[in-house]
């Protein structure tokens, strides 16, 4: 089983979000970066479980600059065999997807895994883009994945429920909660990660077609209006007359 | 021309389809072009999409399109978009739309923006906004390609009836064989799914146990709201997994979110802070959720919630 896991670097969930340079750039000052949790907890761990059960290899891929190596090494410490970094600073989802697809197209991966979305841009676009470039089925929001030979049985989240399906490999899968449980790297894993291969590959040329031009932050909430717990008629009145939501 | 993919479920159009057509119609008006809707598979009443502004409705009735395969959908939608020379393609940012957007963009060699929440600026450069960082910021995108593909965030564009039924044309495009075999679809019946819900009543650990959800359901029933829950509640299996809102669950943006006994951890807020109005009921005045709330009630949920339900009943009775 040859498995590829796409990992992204994102600001920690608790980061204070701000922008500099007239709202044109993300303010990186004081930001703690982590591996995108959906990539780490669900996509990477499920890939490792499959490898442990069936043999094979797990490769991590990231599109980013050398700053991303810390996050990549963490993935190796959790248990991936090797890693590839496409050496570029992506400005659009399609740029990143194109780079990953270019690398993957001659490698014959059985499954390309990634998290359901990144916690910074929340776009959930890259998986379906990679799948289109590779001409593979794409299964999104997968909450479980089991293999029977070269057929995958997958459950996925849909609005207000779930869908169960079967699909033949190779596939691209985006993983959601339920797929696996977070693994904390142990000391041995961390030591081994230092010597595992991390290949740096130059990007292929790609012209971005959709780019961010500016960022703004929403207006701060005005302070909460407290309502006396014994006067719920007043809350109903406010929701009707002031907030106009009922 | 603006082409809108009007998603249907079990042969019925639902709110995301009407929202997308309304968005497509308004965008088309701005650009001085027509808005055309596209229905795939079983689709109850395609002509009705005209009411929301579609000048005509194209229908590919192939039965294999009744269930989603993003590969097949992208192929069909892209072929139709080229046939009608669409310059903007709008799809809903539903789970179907999210599986489809990137694929469609690659296929059309188009720039895409996921989950737009306002109309684009179309004079001069094509620019459009969406929420990023779980609602903590808004990013403006410029799309430079000839064709633009946008997915519309739910509850961002209320459907508006602007006309009458439209003519429906069957279109013939190649429908590739699906590689995905759907075995079962389980969907809760009779309630509005959370991502589409305008009113949501949500509860957390403060309720102490699943046996206490009766009052939450009563409140939701009076409001016509959908119920939701926080992560610990879903993890403990007090409530089904699909009710879990927050970072690892689903992100929603209802008009009204009532949070009962939820402290308001940042991971929970990430899923709900795009809600228009937030009401927090919590006995702890220091609960961080109050900082994100519009209205707050500091009190015991077991007393406050039944009283709120009674007050709403009186209000509904007129």
Coordinates of C-alpha atoms in Angstrom, one line a residue:
Chain A
X1 CA 0.0 0.0 0.0
X2 CA 1.6 3.2 -1.2
X3 CA 0.2 6.2 0.6
X4 CA 0.6 9.9 0.3
X5 CA -0.5 12.4 2.9
X6 CA -0.8 16.1 2.1
X7 CA -0.1 18.2 5.2
X8 CA -0.4 21.9 5.6
X9 CA 1.0 24.4 8.1
X10 CA -1.6 26.6 9.8
X11 CA -1.6 29.1 12.7
X12 CA -2.7 27.5 16.0
X13 CA -6.4 27.6 16.6
X14 CA -6.0 30.1 19.5
X15 CA -4.0 32.6 17.4
X16 CA -5.1 36.2 17.4
X17 CA -5.6 37.0 13.7
X18 CA -4.4 40.3 12.3
X19 CA -3.0 41.8 9.1
X20 CA -0.2 44.2 8.2
X21 CA 0.8 46.3 5.2
X22 CA -2.6 47.9 4.6
X23 CA -4.5 44.6 5.1
X24 CA -2.5 42.9 2.4
X25 CA -0.5 40.4 4.5
X26 CA -1.2 38.1 7.4
X27 CA 0.6 39.3 10.5
X28 CA 2.9 36.5 11.5
X29 CA 4.2 38.2 14.6
X30 CA 3.7 36.0 17.7
X31 CA 1.9 33.3 15.7
X32 CA 2.5 29.7 16.8
X33 CA 2.3 27.3 13.8
X34 CA 1.0 23.8 13.9
X35 CA 0.3 21.0 11.4
X36 CA -3.3 21.4 10.2
X37 CA -5.2 19.3 12.8
X38 CA -7.3 17.4 10.2
X39 CA -4.2 16.5 8.2
X40 CA -2.4 15.3 11.4
X41 CA -5.1 13.7 13.5
X42 CA -7.2 12.0 10.8
X43 CA -5.4 11.8 7.5
X44 CA -1.9 11.0 8.6
X45 CA -2.9 8.6 11.5
X46 CA -5.3 6.6 9.3
X47 CA -2.6 6.3 6.6
X48 CA -0.2 5.0 9.3
X49 CA -2.8 2.5 10.6
X50 CA -3.3 1.1 7.1
X51 CA 0.4 0.8 6.6
X52 CA 0.8 -1.0 9.9
X53 CA -2.0 -3.4 9.0
X54 CA -1.1 -4.0 5.3
X55 CA 2.5 -3.0 4.8
X56 CA 3.8 -0.4 2.4
X57 CA 4.9 3.2 2.9
X58 CA 3.6 6.6 4.0
X59 CA 5.0 9.7 2.4
X60 CA 4.2 13.2 3.6
X61 CA 4.0 16.1 1.1
X62 CA 3.9 19.8 1.8
X63 CA 4.1 22.8 -0.5
X64 CA 6.0 25.5 1.3
X65 CA 9.3 27.1 2.2
X66 CA 12.0 25.8 4.6
X67 CA 10.0 27.3 7.5
X68 CA 7.7 24.4 7.1
X69 CA 10.3 21.7 7.9
X70 CA 9.4 21.7 11.6
X71 CA 5.8 20.7 10.8
X72 CA 7.1 18.1 8.3
X73 CA 9.5 16.6 10.9
X74 CA 6.6 16.3 13.3
X75 CA 4.8 14.2 10.7
X76 CA 7.9 12.0 10.4
X77 CA 8.0 11.7 14.2
X78 CA 4.4 10.5 14.3
X79 CA 5.5 7.8 11.9
X80 CA 5.6 8.7 8.2
X81 CA 8.5 7.1 6.4
X82 CA 9.7 10.0 4.3
X83 CA 8.7 13.5 3.2
X84 CA 8.7 15.7 0.2
X85 CA 8.6 19.5 0.3
X86 CA 7.8 21.4 -2.9
X87 CA 9.9 24.5 -2.4
X88 CA 7.4 27.4 -3.0
X89 CA 5.2 29.8 -1.1
X90 CA 1.7 29.0 -2.5
X91 CA -0.6 32.0 -3.2
X92 CA -3.6 29.9 -4.3
X93 CA -5.2 26.5 -3.6
X94 CA -4.8 25.5 -7.2
X95 CA -1.1 26.3 -7.1
X96 CA -0.6 23.9 -4.2
X97 CA -2.8 21.2 -5.8
X98 CA -1.0 21.5 -9.1
X99 CA 2.4 21.0 -7.3
X100 CA 1.2 18.0 -5.4
X101 CA -0.4 16.4 -8.4
X102 CA 2.7 16.9 -10.5
X103 CA 4.8 15.1 -7.9
X104 CA 2.2 12.3 -7.4
X105 CA 1.3 11.6 -11.0
X106 CA 4.2 9.2 -11.7
X107 CA 4.4 7.7 -8.2
X108 CA 1.3 5.4 -8.4
X109 CA 0.0 6.1 -4.9
X110 CA -3.0 3.9 -3.9
X111 CA -4.5 6.6 -1.7
X112 CA -3.8 10.3 -1.4
X113 CA -5.0 11.5 2.0
X114 CA -5.6 15.0 3.3
X115 CA -7.7 16.7 6.0
X116 CA -11.2 17.9 5.3
X117 CA -10.0 21.5 5.2
X118 CA -7.3 23.7 6.6
X119 CA -8.2 25.6 9.8
X120 CA -7.0 28.9 8.3
X121 CA -8.6 29.2 4.9
X122 CA -11.3 26.7 5.4
X123 CA -11.7 26.3 1.6
X124 CA -11.7 22.5 1.3
X125 CA -10.7 22.9 -2.4
X126 CA -7.3 21.2 -2.7
X127 CA -8.4 17.6 -2.4
X128 CA -10.8 17.8 -5.3
X129 CA -8.3 19.7 -7.3
X130 CA -5.6 17.1 -6.9
X131 CA -8.2 14.4 -7.7
X132 CA -9.1 16.2 -11.0
X133 CA -5.4 16.6 -12.0
X134 CA -4.8 12.9 -11.3
X135 CA -8.2 11.8 -12.8
X136 CA -9.1 9.9 -9.6
X137 CA -12.3 9.7 -7.6
X138 CA -12.4 12.1 -4.7
X139 CA -14.2 11.2 -1.5
X140 CA -14.7 14.1 0.9
X141 CA -15.5 14.3 4.7
X142 CA -14.6 10.6 5.1
X143 CA -15.2 9.4 8.7
X144 CA -14.0 5.8 8.2
X145 CA -12.1 4.0 5.5
X146 CA -11.5 0.2 5.4
X147 CA -9.9 -1.8 2.6
X148 CA -10.8 -5.1 1.1
X149 CA -8.1 -5.8 -1.4
X150 CA -8.1 -2.8 -3.7
X151 CA -11.7 -1.7 -2.8
X152 CA -12.2 0.9 -0.2
X153 CA -15.4 1.0 1.9
X154 CA -15.9 4.6 3.1
X155 CA -18.4 6.4 5.3
X156 CA -18.7 10.1 4.7
X157 CA -20.5 13.0 6.4
X158 CA -23.3 14.6 4.4
X159 CA -25.9 17.3 5.5
X160 CA -27.7 15.8 8.5
X161 CA -26.4 12.3 8.1
X162 CA -24.0 10.0 6.4
X163 CA -23.4 8.1 3.2
X164 CA -21.7 4.7 2.8
X165 CA -19.9 3.9 -0.5
X166 CA -17.4 1.6 -2.2
X167 CA -14.8 2.7 -4.6
X168 CA -11.8 1.1 -6.2
X169 CA -8.3 2.4 -5.6
X170 CA -6.5 4.7 -6.5
X171 CA -8.5 7.5 -4.8
X172 CA -8.1 10.9 -3.1
X173 CA -9.7 11.1 0.4
X174 CA -10.3 14.0 2.7
X175 CA -10.6 12.9 6.3
X176 CA -12.9 14.2 9.0
X177 CA -13.4 13.4 12.7
X178 CA -14.0 9.7 13.3
X179 CA -11.4 8.6 10.8
X180 CA -8.6 8.1 13.5
X181 CA -7.4 9.3 16.8
X182 CA -4.6 11.8 17.4
X183 CA -1.2 10.2 18.0
X184 CA 1.4 12.0 20.2
X185 CA 5.0 11.4 18.8
X186 CA 7.2 9.6 21.3
X187 CA 10.9 10.3 22.0
X188 CA 12.0 7.4 19.7
X189 CA 9.9 8.8 16.9
X190 CA 11.3 12.3 17.4
X191 CA 14.8 11.0 17.3
X192 CA 14.2 8.9 14.2
X193 CA 12.5 11.8 12.4
X194 CA 15.8 13.7 12.3
X195 CA 17.3 11.1 10.0
X196 CA 14.3 10.3 7.8
X197 CA 14.6 11.6 4.2
X198 CA 13.0 15.0 3.4
X199 CA 13.3 15.6 -0.3
X200 CA 13.1 19.2 -1.5
X201 CA 11.6 19.5 -5.0
X202 CA 11.4 22.7 -7.1
X203 CA 7.9 23.8 -8.1
X204 CA 6.5 23.6 -11.7
X205 CA 5.4 26.9 -13.3
X206 CA 1.8 27.8 -12.6
X207 CA -0.1 31.1 -13.0
X208 CA -2.5 31.8 -10.1
X209 CA -6.0 32.7 -11.3
X210 CA -7.6 33.5 -7.9
X211 CA -5.6 35.4 -5.3
X212 CA -6.3 37.3 -2.2
X213 CA -5.9 41.1 -2.6
X214 CA -6.8 42.2 0.9
X215 CA -8.0 41.2 4.3
X216 CA -10.2 42.8 6.8
X217 CA -11.4 41.8 10.3
X218 CA -15.1 41.9 11.1
X219 CA -16.2 44.6 13.5
X220 CA -15.8 43.6 17.2
X221 CA -19.0 42.5 18.8
X222 CA -20.5 45.2 21.0
X223 CA -20.7 44.0 24.6
X224 CA -23.3 41.4 25.4
X225 CA -26.7 42.6 26.5
X226 CA -27.7 40.7 29.7
X227 CA -31.3 39.8 30.2
X228 CA -32.7 39.0 33.7
X229 CA -33.2 35.2 33.9
X230 CA -36.6 35.6 35.4
X231 CA -37.8 37.7 32.4
X232 CA -37.7 35.6 29.3
X233 CA -40.5 37.6 27.8
X234 CA -37.9 40.4 27.5
X235 CA -35.5 38.1 25.6
X236 CA -38.3 37.1 23.2
X237 CA -39.1 40.8 22.7
X238 CA -35.5 41.7 22.0
X239 CA -35.1 38.8 19.5
X240 CA -38.2 39.9 17.7
X241 CA -38.0 43.7 17.8
X242 CA -34.3 44.5 18.1
X243 CA -32.5 41.5 16.5
X244 CA -35.4 40.7 14.2
X245 CA -34.5 37.0 14.0
X246 CA -37.8 35.6 15.1
Chain B
X1 CA -23.8 34.3 -18.9
X2 CA -24.0 33.1 -15.4
X3 CA -24.6 29.3 -14.9
X4 CA -25.9 28.1 -11.6
X5 CA -25.8 24.5 -10.5
X6 CA -29.0 24.0 -8.6
X7 CA -28.4 21.0 -6.3
X8 CA -31.3 18.7 -5.6
X9 CA -31.7 16.1 -2.9
X10 CA -33.9 13.0 -3.5
X11 CA -35.3 14.8 -6.5
X12 CA -36.2 18.0 -4.6
X13 CA -34.6 21.4 -4.7
X14 CA -33.9 22.8 -1.3
X15 CA -32.8 26.2 0.1
X16 CA -29.1 26.0 -1.2
X17 CA -30.4 25.7 -4.8
X18 CA -32.7 28.8 -4.4
X19 CA -29.9 30.8 -2.7
X20 CA -27.5 29.9 -5.5
X21 CA -30.0 30.9 -8.2
X22 CA -30.7 34.2 -6.4
X23 CA -27.0 34.9 -6.1
X24 CA -26.4 34.0 -9.8
X25 CA -29.4 36.2 -10.9
X26 CA -28.1 39.2 -9.0
X27 CA -24.6 38.7 -10.3
X28 CA -25.9 38.4 -13.8
X29 CA -28.0 41.6 -13.4
X30 CA -24.8 43.4 -12.4
X31 CA -23.0 42.1 -15.4
X32 CA -25.9 42.7 -17.8
X33 CA -26.2 39.0 -18.8
X34 CA -28.6 36.1 -18.3
X35 CA -28.7 33.6 -15.4
X36 CA -29.3 30.0 -16.5
X37 CA -29.8 27.2 -14.0
X38 CA -28.6 23.6 -14.4
X39 CA -30.4 20.7 -12.7
X40 CA -28.8 17.2 -12.6
X41 CA -30.6 13.9 -12.2
X42 CA -34.0 13.6 -10.6
X43 CA -35.2 17.2 -10.1
X44 CA -38.8 17.7 -8.9
X45 CA -39.8 21.0 -10.5
X46 CA -37.0 22.6 -12.5
X47 CA -39.3 25.3 -13.9
X48 CA -39.6 26.7 -10.4
X49 CA -36.0 27.9 -10.5
X50 CA -37.3 30.6 -12.9
X51 CA -39.0 32.2 -9.9
X52 CA -35.6 33.0 -8.4
X53 CA -34.3 34.5 -11.6
X54 CA -33.2 31.8 -13.9
X55 CA -34.1 32.8 -17.5
X56 CA -34.1 29.1 -18.4
X57 CA -33.3 25.8 -16.8
X58 CA -31.1 23.2 -18.4
X59 CA -31.7 19.6 -17.2
X60 CA -29.5 16.6 -17.6
X61 CA -31.9 13.9 -16.4
X62 CA -29.5 10.9 -16.4
X63 CA -30.4 8.7 -13.4
X64 CA -26.8 8.0 -12.6
X65 CA -26.7 11.7 -11.4
X66 CA -29.1 11.0 -8.6
X67 CA -26.1 10.5 -6.2
X68 CA -23.0 12.6 -6.1
X69 CA -19.7 11.5 -7.7
X70 CA -17.7 14.7 -7.9
X71 CA -15.8 13.3 -10.9
X72 CA -19.0 12.8 -12.9
X73 CA -20.7 16.0 -11.8
X74 CA -17.6 18.1 -12.6
X75 CA -17.4 16.6 -16.1
X76 CA -21.1 17.2 -16.8
X77 CA -21.2 20.8 -15.3
X78 CA -18.0 21.7 -17.1
X79 CA -19.3 20.4 -20.5
X80 CA -22.5 22.4 -20.0
X81 CA -20.6 25.5 -19.0
X82 CA -18.6 25.4 -22.2
X83 CA -21.6 24.6 -24.3
X84 CA -23.4 27.8 -23.1
X85 CA -20.2 29.8 -22.9
X86 CA -20.7 30.7 -19.2
X87 CA -18.3 33.3 -17.7
X88 CA -19.3 32.7 -14.1
X89 CA -20.4 29.4 -12.6
X90 CA -22.1 29.4 -9.2
X91 CA -22.6 26.3 -7.0
X92 CA -23.8 25.9 -3.4
X93 CA -21.0 25.4 -0.7
X94 CA -22.9 22.4 0.5
X95 CA -21.0 19.1 1.2
X96 CA -21.7 18.3 -2.5
X97 CA -20.5 21.7 -3.6
X98 CA -17.4 21.5 -1.5
X99 CA -16.5 18.2 -3.1
X100 CA -17.0 19.6 -6.5
X101 CA -15.6 23.2 -6.6
X102 CA -11.9 22.6 -7.0
X103 CA -12.5 19.8 -9.5
X104 CA -14.7 22.0 -11.6
X105 CA -12.2 24.8 -11.5
X106 CA -9.4 22.6 -12.7
X107 CA -11.5 21.2 -15.4
X108 CA -12.6 24.6 -16.6
X109 CA -9.1 26.0 -16.1
X110 CA -10.8 28.7 -14.0
X111 CA -10.0 30.6 -10.8
X112 CA -12.3 29.6 -7.9
X113 CA -13.3 31.1 -4.6
X114 CA -14.9 28.8 -2.0
X115 CA -17.8 29.9 0.2
X116 CA -18.4 33.5 -1.0
X117 CA -20.8 35.4 1.2
X118 CA -21.4 38.7 -0.7
X119 CA -22.1 39.6 -4.3
X120 CA -18.9 40.1 -6.5
X121 CA -17.6 43.4 -7.7
X122 CA -17.9 43.0 -11.5
X123 CA -17.0 46.4 -13.0
X124 CA -13.3 46.2 -13.8
X125 CA -11.5 43.5 -11.9
X126 CA -13.7 40.6 -10.7
X127 CA -13.5 40.6 -6.9
X128 CA -15.4 38.7 -4.3
X129 CA -15.2 38.2 -0.5
X130 CA -15.3 35.2 1.8
X131 CA -14.8 34.5 5.5
X132 CA -11.4 33.0 6.4
X133 CA -9.8 31.9 9.7
X134 CA -13.1 30.4 10.9
X135 CA -14.8 33.8 10.6
X136 CA -12.1 35.8 12.3
X137 CA -11.3 37.6 9.0
X138 CA -12.7 38.4 5.6
X139 CA -10.5 38.0 2.5
X140 CA -11.1 39.7 -0.8
X141 CA -10.1 37.7 -3.8
X142 CA -9.4 38.8 -7.4
X143 CA -10.3 36.2 -10.0
X144 CA -8.3 36.8 -13.2
X145 CA -9.4 33.8 -15.4
X146 CA -12.0 34.1 -18.2
X147 CA -14.3 31.7 -16.4
X148 CA -14.8 32.1 -12.6
X149 CA -16.2 29.4 -10.4
X150 CA -17.7 30.4 -7.0
X151 CA -19.4 28.4 -4.3
X152 CA -21.9 30.2 -2.2
X153 CA -21.9 29.9 1.6
X154 CA -25.2 28.7 3.0
X155 CA -27.5 31.4 4.7
X156 CA -25.5 34.2 3.0
X157 CA -28.0 35.1 0.3
X158 CA -31.7 34.8 1.2
X159 CA -33.7 33.3 -1.7
X160 CA -35.8 36.0 -3.4
X161 CA -38.7 35.4 -5.8
X162 CA -38.3 37.8 -8.7
X163 CA -40.2 36.2 -11.6
X164 CA -42.2 33.3 -12.8
X165 CA -41.5 29.7 -13.9
X166 CA -38.9 29.3 -16.6
X167 CA -38.8 27.0 -19.6
X168 CA -36.9 23.7 -19.1
X169 CA -34.6 22.4 -21.8
X170 CA -33.1 18.9 -21.8
X171 CA -29.4 19.0 -22.6
X172 CA -27.4 16.2 -23.9
X173 CA -23.9 15.8 -22.6
X174 CA -21.8 12.7 -22.1
X175 CA -22.3 11.3 -18.6
X176 CA -19.2 9.3 -17.7
X177 CA -19.6 6.1 -15.7
X178 CA -19.2 6.6 -12.0
X179 CA -16.4 4.8 -10.2
X180 CA -18.2 5.3 -6.9
X181 CA -20.8 2.8 -5.7
X182 CA -23.1 4.4 -3.1
X183 CA -24.4 1.7 -0.7
X184 CA -26.6 3.7 1.6
X185 CA -27.6 7.3 2.4
X186 CA -28.8 7.9 6.0
X187 CA -30.3 11.3 6.5
X188 CA -32.4 12.5 9.4
X189 CA -35.9 13.2 8.0
X190 CA -38.3 16.0 8.8
X191 CA -35.8 18.5 10.1
X192 CA -33.8 21.2 8.4
X193 CA -30.1 20.0 8.3
X194 CA -27.8 22.2 10.4
X195 CA -25.9 23.9 7.6
X196 CA -29.2 25.1 6.2
X197 CA -30.9 26.0 9.4
X198 CA -31.7 29.6 10.2
X199 CA -32.5 28.9 13.8
X200 CA -30.4 26.6 15.9
X201 CA -30.7 25.6 19.6
X202 CA -27.5 24.0 20.9
X203 CA -26.5 22.6 24.3
X204 CA -23.4 21.4 26.0
X205 CA -22.0 19.7 29.0
X206 CA -23.9 22.0 31.3
X207 CA -27.0 19.8 30.7
X208 CA -25.3 17.0 32.7
X209 CA -26.7 14.1 30.7
X210 CA -28.6 13.0 27.6
X211 CA -31.8 12.5 29.6
X212 CA -32.1 16.3 30.0
X213 CA -32.4 17.1 26.3
X214 CA -36.2 17.2 26.4
X215 CA -36.2 20.9 27.3
X216 CA -33.8 21.6 24.5
X217 CA -36.0 19.8 22.0
X218 CA -39.1 21.5 23.4
X219 CA -37.4 24.9 22.8
X220 CA -36.3 24.0 19.3
X221 CA -39.8 22.7 18.5
X222 CA -41.5 26.0 19.5
X223 CA -39.0 28.0 17.5
X224 CA -38.9 25.6 14.5
X225 CA -35.2 25.4 15.1
X226 CA -32.6 22.6 14.5
X227 CA -30.8 21.1 17.5
X228 CA -27.0 21.1 17.8
X229 CA -24.4 20.2 20.4
X230 CA -20.9 20.8 21.5
X231 CA -18.0 18.4 21.1
X232 CA -17.9 16.8 24.6
X233 CA -21.6 16.0 24.1
X234 CA -21.1 14.3 20.8
X235 CA -17.9 12.5 22.0
X236 CA -19.9 11.1 25.0
X237 CA -22.6 10.0 22.5
X238 CA -25.3 12.0 24.3
X239 CA -26.2 13.3 20.9
X240 CA -25.6 12.1 17.3
X241 CA -22.3 13.0 15.7
X242 CA -24.0 15.1 12.9
X243 CA -25.3 17.6 15.5
X244 CA -21.7 18.5 16.6
X245 CA -20.9 22.1 15.7
X246 CA -17.4 23.6 16.1
X247 CA -14.0 23.2 14.6
X248 CA -13.9 19.4 14.3
X249 CA -17.7 19.2 13.7
X250 CA -19.4 21.5 11.2
X251 CA -19.4 25.2 10.8
X252 CA -22.7 26.9 10.6
X253 CA -24.0 30.5 10.2
X254 CA -27.7 30.6 11.3
X255 CA -29.6 33.8 11.9
X256 CA -30.0 32.8 15.6
X257 CA -27.8 30.5 17.6
X258 CA -28.9 29.8 21.2
X259 CA -26.1 28.2 23.2
X260 CA -27.2 26.5 26.5
X261 CA -24.6 25.3 29.0
X262 CA -21.7 25.7 26.5
X263 CA -18.7 27.5 27.9
X264 CA -17.6 28.7 24.5
X265 CA -14.1 27.3 23.9
X266 CA -12.4 28.8 20.9
X267 CA -12.8 25.6 18.9
X268 CA -16.6 25.8 19.5
X269 CA -16.7 29.4 18.5
X270 CA -14.8 28.6 15.3
X271 CA -17.9 26.7 14.1
X272 CA -20.5 29.3 15.1
X273 CA -19.1 32.8 15.2
X274 CA -20.5 33.7 11.8
X275 CA -24.0 33.4 13.3
X276 CA -26.0 36.6 12.9
X277 CA -27.2 36.7 16.5
X278 CA -25.9 34.6 19.4
X279 CA -27.8 34.1 22.7
X280 CA -25.8 32.5 25.5
X281 CA -27.5 30.9 28.5
X282 CA -25.0 29.8 31.2
X283 CA -24.9 29.9 35.0
X284 CA -21.2 30.9 35.0
X285 CA -21.0 34.7 34.4
X286 CA -17.3 34.1 33.5
X287 CA -18.1 31.7 30.6
X288 CA -16.0 33.0 27.6
X289 CA -19.0 32.5 25.3
X290 CA -20.6 35.7 26.8
X291 CA -17.8 37.7 25.0
X292 CA -19.0 36.4 21.7
X293 CA -22.7 36.8 22.5
X294 CA -25.3 39.4 21.5
X295 CA -27.6 38.5 24.4
X296 CA -26.8 36.7 27.5
X297 CA -28.7 35.1 30.4
X298 CA -26.7 34.3 33.5
X299 CA -28.8 31.6 35.1
X300 CA -29.6 28.0 35.6
X301 CA -30.5 26.4 32.3
X302 CA -33.0 24.1 34.0
X303 CA -35.0 27.1 35.1
X304 CA -34.3 29.5 32.2
X305 CA -34.9 27.2 29.2
X306 CA -38.4 26.1 30.2
X307 CA -39.3 29.8 30.9
X308 CA -38.0 30.8 27.5
X309 CA -40.0 28.1 25.8
X310 CA -43.2 29.3 27.6
X311 CA -42.4 32.9 26.7
X312 CA -42.0 31.9 23.0
X313 CA -45.2 29.9 23.1
X314 CA -47.1 33.0 24.3
X315 CA -45.3 35.1 21.6
X316 CA -46.2 32.6 18.9
X317 CA -49.8 32.5 20.1
X318 CA -49.9 36.2 19.3

